[in-house]
């Protein structure tokens, strides 16, 4: 059984979480741009601060928009402040939503170049990479876990890394990540239990698979796929009556 498991909600969770937060102030921008070892002249310093403030205006305005209009404002914020890593990150999210995964990856990469400890950018880049590059996605999820993103729940990162490992056939690694997802939040998602059950079936842990399918059903009683897989697992144990009931 070659099961391709996609995590379709993680990006939506990330975007929603960020949209609910108050946008950042300019303190970190100032520290990234004018608190250097050399000394600005008063005129240059005033001009720099003015551009930072103007960039923040475009950033805030973009946060209230969607699609190309948001991208245009984030682009203007970046023009005014080329080290505005949060603007690169948000522009990447906007591109991801519009289906421009390559453009999104480029923006996430630039955000990480400016701020190498930016956990949220690693996670978002991993989601975009997972469409074609599971190894790259796993590397990014691992970095995201390392740097503990501010806007992302950790269980979502472990779930996503488990999904990528499963697509590569690393079922034991996937199970370990989904174990951590469930440990962090036992009610996080019925899909985690289904996916872990499928992976357990691949490793010949049929009883463990049945347990997970049952947990998925408990969380979502209308989950037809979980009944189907549980029926297959019971049939493999020659429990034909149980399989028929599912």
PDB file of C-alpha atoms in Angstrom:
ATOM      1  CA  UNK A   1       0.000   0.000   0.000  1.00  0.00           C
ATOM      2  CA  UNK A   2       1.639   3.217  -1.172  1.00  0.00           C
ATOM      3  CA  UNK A   3      -0.228   5.949   0.675  1.00  0.00           C
ATOM      4  CA  UNK A   4       0.355   9.572  -0.358  1.00  0.00           C
ATOM      5  CA  UNK A   5      -0.618  11.762   2.542  1.00  0.00           C
ATOM      6  CA  UNK A   6      -0.937  15.518   2.055  1.00  0.00           C
ATOM      7  CA  UNK A   7      -1.347  17.991   4.871  1.00  0.00           C
ATOM      8  CA  UNK A   8      -3.809  20.487   3.404  1.00  0.00           C
ATOM      9  CA  UNK A   9      -4.619  22.481   6.519  1.00  0.00           C
ATOM     10  CA  UNK A  10      -1.211  23.467   7.887  1.00  0.00           C
ATOM     11  CA  UNK A  11      -0.739  26.490   5.632  1.00  0.00           C
ATOM     12  CA  UNK A  12      -4.275  27.663   6.394  1.00  0.00           C
ATOM     13  CA  UNK A  13      -3.596  27.354  10.129  1.00  0.00           C
ATOM     14  CA  UNK A  14      -0.380  29.343   9.762  1.00  0.00           C
ATOM     15  CA  UNK A  15      -2.039  32.119   7.757  1.00  0.00           C
ATOM     16  CA  UNK A  16      -5.011  32.319  10.118  1.00  0.00           C
ATOM     17  CA  UNK A  17      -2.802  32.411  13.207  1.00  0.00           C
ATOM     18  CA  UNK A  18      -0.717  35.231  11.829  1.00  0.00           C
ATOM     19  CA  UNK A  19      -3.718  37.243  10.641  1.00  0.00           C
ATOM     20  CA  UNK A  20      -5.098  37.244  14.178  1.00  0.00           C
ATOM     21  CA  UNK A  21      -1.935  38.696  15.668  1.00  0.00           C
ATOM     22  CA  UNK A  22      -1.123  42.380  16.039  1.00  0.00           C
ATOM     23  CA  UNK A  23       1.435  43.323  13.421  1.00  0.00           C
ATOM     24  CA  UNK A  24       4.959  43.901  14.643  1.00  0.00           C
ATOM     25  CA  UNK A  25       6.308  47.271  15.745  1.00  0.00           C
ATOM     26  CA  UNK A  26       9.402  48.827  14.209  1.00  0.00           C
ATOM     27  CA  UNK A  27      11.822  48.161  17.053  1.00  0.00           C
ATOM     28  CA  UNK A  28      13.301  45.049  15.474  1.00  0.00           C
ATOM     29  CA  UNK A  29      13.496  46.823  12.145  1.00  0.00           C
ATOM     30  CA  UNK A  30      15.420  49.687  13.658  1.00  0.00           C
ATOM     31  CA  UNK A  31      17.800  47.244  15.289  1.00  0.00           C
ATOM     32  CA  UNK A  32      18.351  45.537  11.954  1.00  0.00           C
ATOM     33  CA  UNK A  33      18.960  48.735  10.028  1.00  0.00           C
ATOM     34  CA  UNK A  34      20.351  51.632  12.031  1.00  0.00           C
ATOM     35  CA  UNK A  35      21.957  50.165  15.125  1.00  0.00           C
ATOM     36  CA  UNK A  36      25.249  49.383  13.400  1.00  0.00           C
ATOM     37  CA  UNK A  37      28.862  49.700  14.402  1.00  0.00           C
ATOM     38  CA  UNK A  38      29.244  52.821  12.265  1.00  0.00           C
ATOM     39  CA  UNK A  39      27.617  56.184  12.978  1.00  0.00           C
ATOM     40  CA  UNK A  40      24.949  57.758  10.781  1.00  0.00           C
ATOM     41  CA  UNK A  41      24.797  61.461  10.167  1.00  0.00           C
ATOM     42  CA  UNK A  42      21.591  62.963  11.605  1.00  0.00           C
ATOM     43  CA  UNK A  43      20.223  63.454   8.081  1.00  0.00           C
ATOM     44  CA  UNK A  44      20.909  59.883   6.955  1.00  0.00           C
ATOM     45  CA  UNK A  45      19.512  58.488  10.195  1.00  0.00           C
ATOM     46  CA  UNK A  46      16.324  60.530   9.810  1.00  0.00           C
ATOM     47  CA  UNK A  47      15.928  59.330   6.242  1.00  0.00           C
ATOM     48  CA  UNK A  48      16.443  55.716   7.291  1.00  0.00           C
ATOM     49  CA  UNK A  49      13.896  55.927  10.096  1.00  0.00           C
ATOM     50  CA  UNK A  50      11.453  57.615   7.738  1.00  0.00           C
ATOM     51  CA  UNK A  51      11.744  54.753   5.241  1.00  0.00           C
ATOM     52  CA  UNK A  52      11.324  52.171   8.007  1.00  0.00           C
ATOM     53  CA  UNK A  53       8.170  53.905   9.207  1.00  0.00           C
ATOM     54  CA  UNK A  54       6.828  54.151   5.667  1.00  0.00           C
ATOM     55  CA  UNK A  55       7.600  50.470   5.072  1.00  0.00           C
ATOM     56  CA  UNK A  56       5.616  49.611   8.191  1.00  0.00           C
ATOM     57  CA  UNK A  57       2.624  51.534   6.817  1.00  0.00           C
ATOM     58  CA  UNK A  58       2.666  49.456   3.621  1.00  0.00           C
ATOM     59  CA  UNK A  59       3.163  46.288   5.675  1.00  0.00           C
ATOM     60  CA  UNK A  60       0.137  47.022   7.853  1.00  0.00           C
ATOM     61  CA  UNK A  61      -1.967  47.914   4.823  1.00  0.00           C
ATOM     62  CA  UNK A  62      -0.966  44.683   3.069  1.00  0.00           C
ATOM     63  CA  UNK A  63      -2.054  42.708   6.138  1.00  0.00           C
ATOM     64  CA  UNK A  64      -5.612  43.910   5.484  1.00  0.00           C
ATOM     65  CA  UNK A  65      -5.589  42.866   1.821  1.00  0.00           C
ATOM     66  CA  UNK A  66      -5.568  39.630  -0.167  1.00  0.00           C
ATOM     67  CA  UNK A  67      -3.838  38.285  -3.225  1.00  0.00           C
ATOM     68  CA  UNK A  68      -2.049  40.517  -5.702  1.00  0.00           C
ATOM     69  CA  UNK A  69      -3.007  43.693  -3.825  1.00  0.00           C
ATOM     70  CA  UNK A  70      -1.342  42.412  -0.669  1.00  0.00           C
ATOM     71  CA  UNK A  71       1.713  41.327  -2.640  1.00  0.00           C
ATOM     72  CA  UNK A  72       2.052  44.790  -4.161  1.00  0.00           C
ATOM     73  CA  UNK A  73       2.085  46.439  -0.732  1.00  0.00           C
ATOM     74  CA  UNK A  74       4.541  43.910   0.731  1.00  0.00           C
ATOM     75  CA  UNK A  75       6.773  44.534  -2.286  1.00  0.00           C
ATOM     76  CA  UNK A  76       6.708  48.276  -1.623  1.00  0.00           C
ATOM     77  CA  UNK A  77       7.525  47.669   2.049  1.00  0.00           C
ATOM     78  CA  UNK A  78      10.511  45.573   0.959  1.00  0.00           C
ATOM     79  CA  UNK A  79      11.657  48.259  -1.479  1.00  0.00           C
ATOM     80  CA  UNK A  80      11.683  50.791   1.340  1.00  0.00           C
ATOM     81  CA  UNK A  81      13.310  48.386   3.790  1.00  0.00           C
ATOM     82  CA  UNK A  82      15.194  45.533   2.060  1.00  0.00           C
ATOM     83  CA  UNK A  83      15.850  43.822   5.404  1.00  0.00           C
ATOM     84  CA  UNK A  84      12.179  43.593   6.342  1.00  0.00           C
ATOM     85  CA  UNK A  85      12.151  39.815   6.752  1.00  0.00           C
ATOM     86  CA  UNK A  86       8.593  39.770   8.046  1.00  0.00           C
ATOM     87  CA  UNK A  87       7.446  41.404   4.797  1.00  0.00           C
ATOM     88  CA  UNK A  88       9.267  38.741   2.764  1.00  0.00           C
ATOM     89  CA  UNK A  89       7.571  36.072   4.874  1.00  0.00           C
ATOM     90  CA  UNK A  90       4.086  37.540   4.502  1.00  0.00           C
ATOM     91  CA  UNK A  91       4.569  38.058   0.775  1.00  0.00           C
ATOM     92  CA  UNK A  92       5.583  34.412   0.557  1.00  0.00           C
ATOM     93  CA  UNK A  93       2.372  33.389   2.312  1.00  0.00           C
ATOM     94  CA  UNK A  94       0.347  35.459  -0.141  1.00  0.00           C
ATOM     95  CA  UNK A  95       2.119  33.807  -3.057  1.00  0.00           C
ATOM     96  CA  UNK A  96       1.507  30.363  -1.541  1.00  0.00           C
ATOM     97  CA  UNK A  97      -2.216  31.047  -1.307  1.00  0.00           C
ATOM     98  CA  UNK A  98      -2.232  32.046  -4.982  1.00  0.00           C
ATOM     99  CA  UNK A  99      -0.427  28.832  -5.933  1.00  0.00           C
ATOM    100  CA  UNK A 100       2.968  30.393  -6.697  1.00  0.00           C
ATOM    101  CA  UNK A 101       5.038  27.915  -4.721  1.00  0.00           C
ATOM    102  CA  UNK A 102       8.335  28.839  -6.387  1.00  0.00           C
ATOM    103  CA  UNK A 103       7.845  32.531  -5.673  1.00  0.00           C
ATOM    104  CA  UNK A 104       6.837  31.700  -2.108  1.00  0.00           C
ATOM    105  CA  UNK A 105       9.946  29.564  -1.549  1.00  0.00           C
ATOM    106  CA  UNK A 106      12.109  32.408  -2.852  1.00  0.00           C
ATOM    107  CA  UNK A 107      10.567  34.841  -0.363  1.00  0.00           C
ATOM    108  CA  UNK A 108      10.801  32.428   2.576  1.00  0.00           C
ATOM    109  CA  UNK A 109      14.442  31.807   1.688  1.00  0.00           C
ATOM    110  CA  UNK A 110      15.150  35.533   1.698  1.00  0.00           C
ATOM    111  CA  UNK A 111      13.429  35.919   5.073  1.00  0.00           C
ATOM    112  CA  UNK A 112      15.605  33.110   6.447  1.00  0.00           C
ATOM    113  CA  UNK A 113      18.749  34.683   4.956  1.00  0.00           C
ATOM    114  CA  UNK A 114      18.005  37.904   6.850  1.00  0.00           C
ATOM    115  CA  UNK A 115      16.895  36.100  10.014  1.00  0.00           C
ATOM    116  CA  UNK A 116      18.397  32.567  10.147  1.00  0.00           C
ATOM    117  CA  UNK A 117      16.385  31.705  13.289  1.00  0.00           C
ATOM    118  CA  UNK A 118      12.990  32.494  11.760  1.00  0.00           C
ATOM    119  CA  UNK A 119      11.114  29.301  12.609  1.00  0.00           C
ATOM    120  CA  UNK A 120       7.848  30.281  10.932  1.00  0.00           C
ATOM    121  CA  UNK A 121       9.622  30.830   7.609  1.00  0.00           C
ATOM    122  CA  UNK A 122      11.231  27.383   7.810  1.00  0.00           C
ATOM    123  CA  UNK A 123       7.836  25.798   8.431  1.00  0.00           C
ATOM    124  CA  UNK A 124       6.135  27.698   5.603  1.00  0.00           C
ATOM    125  CA  UNK A 125       8.983  26.885   3.214  1.00  0.00           C
ATOM    126  CA  UNK A 126       8.709  23.246   4.209  1.00  0.00           C
ATOM    127  CA  UNK A 127       5.018  23.237   3.306  1.00  0.00           C
ATOM    128  CA  UNK A 128       5.779  24.690  -0.113  1.00  0.00           C
ATOM    129  CA  UNK A 129       8.720  22.358  -0.683  1.00  0.00           C
ATOM    130  CA  UNK A 130       6.673  19.306   0.264  1.00  0.00           C
ATOM    131  CA  UNK A 131       4.800  19.556  -3.041  1.00  0.00           C
ATOM    132  CA  UNK A 132       7.888  18.267  -4.894  1.00  0.00           C
ATOM    133  CA  UNK A 133      10.840  17.989  -2.480  1.00  0.00           C
ATOM    134  CA  UNK A 134      10.074  15.932   0.618  1.00  0.00           C
ATOM    135  CA  UNK A 135      13.709  15.762   1.694  1.00  0.00           C
ATOM    136  CA  UNK A 136      13.968  19.545   1.603  1.00  0.00           C
ATOM    137  CA  UNK A 137      10.660  19.822   3.438  1.00  0.00           C
ATOM    138  CA  UNK A 138      11.866  17.504   6.217  1.00  0.00           C
ATOM    139  CA  UNK A 139      15.035  19.585   6.623  1.00  0.00           C
ATOM    140  CA  UNK A 140      12.934  22.738   6.953  1.00  0.00           C
ATOM    141  CA  UNK A 141      10.501  21.193   9.431  1.00  0.00           C
ATOM    142  CA  UNK A 142      13.447  20.065  11.530  1.00  0.00           C
ATOM    143  CA  UNK A 143      14.811  23.626  11.584  1.00  0.00           C
ATOM    144  CA  UNK A 144      11.352  24.945  12.438  1.00  0.00           C
ATOM    145  CA  UNK A 145      11.189  22.592  15.430  1.00  0.00           C
ATOM    146  CA  UNK A 146      14.674  23.730  16.442  1.00  0.00           C
ATOM    147  CA  UNK A 147      13.770  27.429  16.444  1.00  0.00           C
ATOM    148  CA  UNK A 148      10.229  27.083  17.876  1.00  0.00           C
ATOM    149  CA  UNK A 149       8.060  29.348  15.697  1.00  0.00           C
ATOM    150  CA  UNK A 150       5.968  32.029  17.358  1.00  0.00           C
ATOM    151  CA  UNK A 151       2.922  31.698  15.119  1.00  0.00           C
ATOM    152  CA  UNK A 152       2.729  27.935  14.617  1.00  0.00           C
ATOM    153  CA  UNK A 153       1.646  25.166  16.976  1.00  0.00           C
ATOM    154  CA  UNK A 154       4.384  22.580  17.301  1.00  0.00           C
ATOM    155  CA  UNK A 155       2.045  19.650  16.717  1.00  0.00           C
ATOM    156  CA  UNK A 156       1.356  20.956  13.213  1.00  0.00           C
ATOM    157  CA  UNK A 157       5.070  20.865  12.390  1.00  0.00           C
ATOM    158  CA  UNK A 158       5.481  17.315  13.667  1.00  0.00           C
ATOM    159  CA  UNK A 159       2.401  16.254  11.707  1.00  0.00           C
ATOM    160  CA  UNK A 160       3.781  17.807   8.523  1.00  0.00           C
ATOM    161  CA  UNK A 161       7.196  16.202   8.992  1.00  0.00           C
ATOM    162  CA  UNK A 162       5.509  12.863   9.567  1.00  0.00           C
ATOM    163  CA  UNK A 163       3.533  13.309   6.348  1.00  0.00           C
ATOM    164  CA  UNK A 164       6.720  13.999   4.384  1.00  0.00           C
ATOM    165  CA  UNK A 165       8.495  10.991   5.889  1.00  0.00           C
ATOM    166  CA  UNK A 166       5.536   8.776   5.068  1.00  0.00           C
ATOM    167  CA  UNK A 167       5.561   9.881   1.441  1.00  0.00           C
ATOM    168  CA  UNK A 168       9.214   8.772   1.318  1.00  0.00           C
ATOM    169  CA  UNK A 169       8.339   5.382   2.810  1.00  0.00           C
ATOM    170  CA  UNK A 170       9.937   6.126   6.198  1.00  0.00           C
ATOM    171  CA  UNK A 171       6.991   4.757   8.158  1.00  0.00           C
ATOM    172  CA  UNK A 172       8.822   4.343  11.463  1.00  0.00           C
ATOM    173  CA  UNK A 173      10.039   7.930  11.285  1.00  0.00           C
ATOM    174  CA  UNK A 174       6.540   9.105  10.395  1.00  0.00           C
ATOM    175  CA  UNK A 175       5.027   7.181  13.302  1.00  0.00           C
ATOM    176  CA  UNK A 176       7.537   8.771  15.699  1.00  0.00           C
ATOM    177  CA  UNK A 177       6.551  12.262  14.519  1.00  0.00           C
ATOM    178  CA  UNK A 178       2.828  11.519  14.731  1.00  0.00           C
ATOM    179  CA  UNK A 179       3.384  10.072  18.216  1.00  0.00           C
ATOM    180  CA  UNK A 180       4.764  13.486  19.190  1.00  0.00           C
ATOM    181  CA  UNK A 181       1.847  15.256  17.501  1.00  0.00           C
ATOM    182  CA  UNK A 182      -0.623  13.224  19.521  1.00  0.00           C
ATOM    183  CA  UNK A 183       1.391  13.620  22.722  1.00  0.00           C
ATOM    184  CA  UNK A 184       1.279  17.393  22.342  1.00  0.00           C
ATOM    185  CA  UNK A 185      -2.431  17.420  21.519  1.00  0.00           C
ATOM    186  CA  UNK A 186      -4.405  14.146  21.630  1.00  0.00           C
ATOM    187  CA  UNK A 187      -7.401  15.800  19.950  1.00  0.00           C
ATOM    188  CA  UNK A 188      -5.417  17.694  17.322  1.00  0.00           C
ATOM    189  CA  UNK A 189      -6.736  15.870  14.236  1.00  0.00           C
ATOM    190  CA  UNK A 190      -8.482  12.638  13.358  1.00  0.00           C
ATOM    191  CA  UNK A 191      -6.316  12.569  10.213  1.00  0.00           C
ATOM    192  CA  UNK A 192      -3.194  12.046  12.318  1.00  0.00           C
ATOM    193  CA  UNK A 193      -4.685   8.864  13.759  1.00  0.00           C
ATOM    194  CA  UNK A 194      -5.705   7.641  10.311  1.00  0.00           C
ATOM    195  CA  UNK A 195      -2.274   8.340   8.837  1.00  0.00           C
ATOM    196  CA  UNK A 196      -0.509   6.726  11.778  1.00  0.00           C
ATOM    197  CA  UNK A 197      -2.782   3.729  11.436  1.00  0.00           C
ATOM    198  CA  UNK A 198      -1.900   3.368   7.759  1.00  0.00           C
ATOM    199  CA  UNK A 199       1.804   3.613   8.602  1.00  0.00           C
ATOM    200  CA  UNK A 200       1.417   0.984  11.336  1.00  0.00           C
ATOM    201  CA  UNK A 201      -0.292  -1.312   8.856  1.00  0.00           C
ATOM    202  CA  UNK A 202       2.713  -0.877   6.551  1.00  0.00           C
ATOM    203  CA  UNK A 203       4.988  -1.991   9.404  1.00  0.00           C
ATOM    204  CA  UNK A 204       2.748  -5.031  10.061  1.00  0.00           C
ATOM    205  CA  UNK A 205       1.455  -3.621  13.363  1.00  0.00           C
ATOM    206  CA  UNK A 206      -2.132  -4.523  12.551  1.00  0.00           C
ATOM    207  CA  UNK A 207      -3.478  -4.257  16.089  1.00  0.00           C
ATOM    208  CA  UNK A 208      -1.875  -0.845  16.474  1.00  0.00           C
ATOM    209  CA  UNK A 209      -3.425   0.204  13.173  1.00  0.00           C
ATOM    210  CA  UNK A 210      -6.888  -0.890  14.319  1.00  0.00           C
ATOM    211  CA  UNK A 211      -6.445   1.124  17.513  1.00  0.00           C
ATOM    212  CA  UNK A 212      -5.604   4.244  15.528  1.00  0.00           C
ATOM    213  CA  UNK A 213      -8.483   3.818  13.085  1.00  0.00           C
ATOM    214  CA  UNK A 214     -10.786   3.442  16.065  1.00  0.00           C
ATOM    215  CA  UNK A 215      -9.447   6.644  17.602  1.00  0.00           C
ATOM    216  CA  UNK A 216      -9.991   8.459  14.314  1.00  0.00           C
ATOM    217  CA  UNK A 217     -13.591   7.239  14.305  1.00  0.00           C
ATOM    218  CA  UNK A 218     -14.054   8.311  17.920  1.00  0.00           C
ATOM    219  CA  UNK A 219     -12.957  11.835  17.026  1.00  0.00           C
ATOM    220  CA  UNK A 220     -14.996  11.882  13.801  1.00  0.00           C
ATOM    221  CA  UNK A 221     -17.734   9.218  13.736  1.00  0.00           C
ATOM    222  CA  UNK A 222     -18.629   9.988  10.090  1.00  0.00           C
ATOM    223  CA  UNK A 223     -15.078   9.288   8.893  1.00  0.00           C
ATOM    224  CA  UNK A 224     -15.723   6.725   6.123  1.00  0.00           C
ATOM    225  CA  UNK A 225     -12.027   6.168   5.281  1.00  0.00           C
ATOM    226  CA  UNK A 226     -11.277   5.129   8.862  1.00  0.00           C
ATOM    227  CA  UNK A 227     -14.045   2.510   8.777  1.00  0.00           C
ATOM    228  CA  UNK A 228     -12.733   1.234   5.448  1.00  0.00           C
ATOM    229  CA  UNK A 229      -9.138   0.846   6.636  1.00  0.00           C
ATOM    230  CA  UNK A 230     -10.236  -0.682   9.925  1.00  0.00           C
ATOM    231  CA  UNK A 231     -12.302  -3.200   7.979  1.00  0.00           C
ATOM    232  CA  UNK A 232      -9.268  -4.112   5.869  1.00  0.00           C
ATOM    233  CA  UNK A 233      -7.140  -4.519   8.990  1.00  0.00           C
ATOM    234  CA  UNK A 234      -9.721  -6.762  10.675  1.00  0.00           C
ATOM    235  CA  UNK A 235     -10.066  -8.842   7.523  1.00  0.00           C
ATOM    236  CA  UNK A 236      -6.299  -9.362   7.467  1.00  0.00           C
ATOM    237  CA  UNK A 237      -6.633 -10.840  10.962  1.00  0.00           C
ATOM    238  CA  UNK A 238      -9.361 -13.159   9.634  1.00  0.00           C
ATOM    239  CA  UNK A 239     -11.904 -11.249  11.720  1.00  0.00           C
ATOM    240  CA  UNK A 240     -14.431 -11.374   8.892  1.00  0.00           C
ATOM    241  CA  UNK A 241     -17.385 -10.522  11.118  1.00  0.00           C
ATOM    242  CA  UNK A 242     -15.636  -7.406  12.396  1.00  0.00           C
ATOM    243  CA  UNK A 243     -14.658  -6.453   8.858  1.00  0.00           C
ATOM    244  CA  UNK A 244     -18.248  -6.782   7.668  1.00  0.00           C
ATOM    245  CA  UNK A 245     -19.498  -4.622  10.534  1.00  0.00           C
ATOM    246  CA  UNK A 246     -17.111  -1.830   9.540  1.00  0.00           C
TER     247      UNK A 246
END
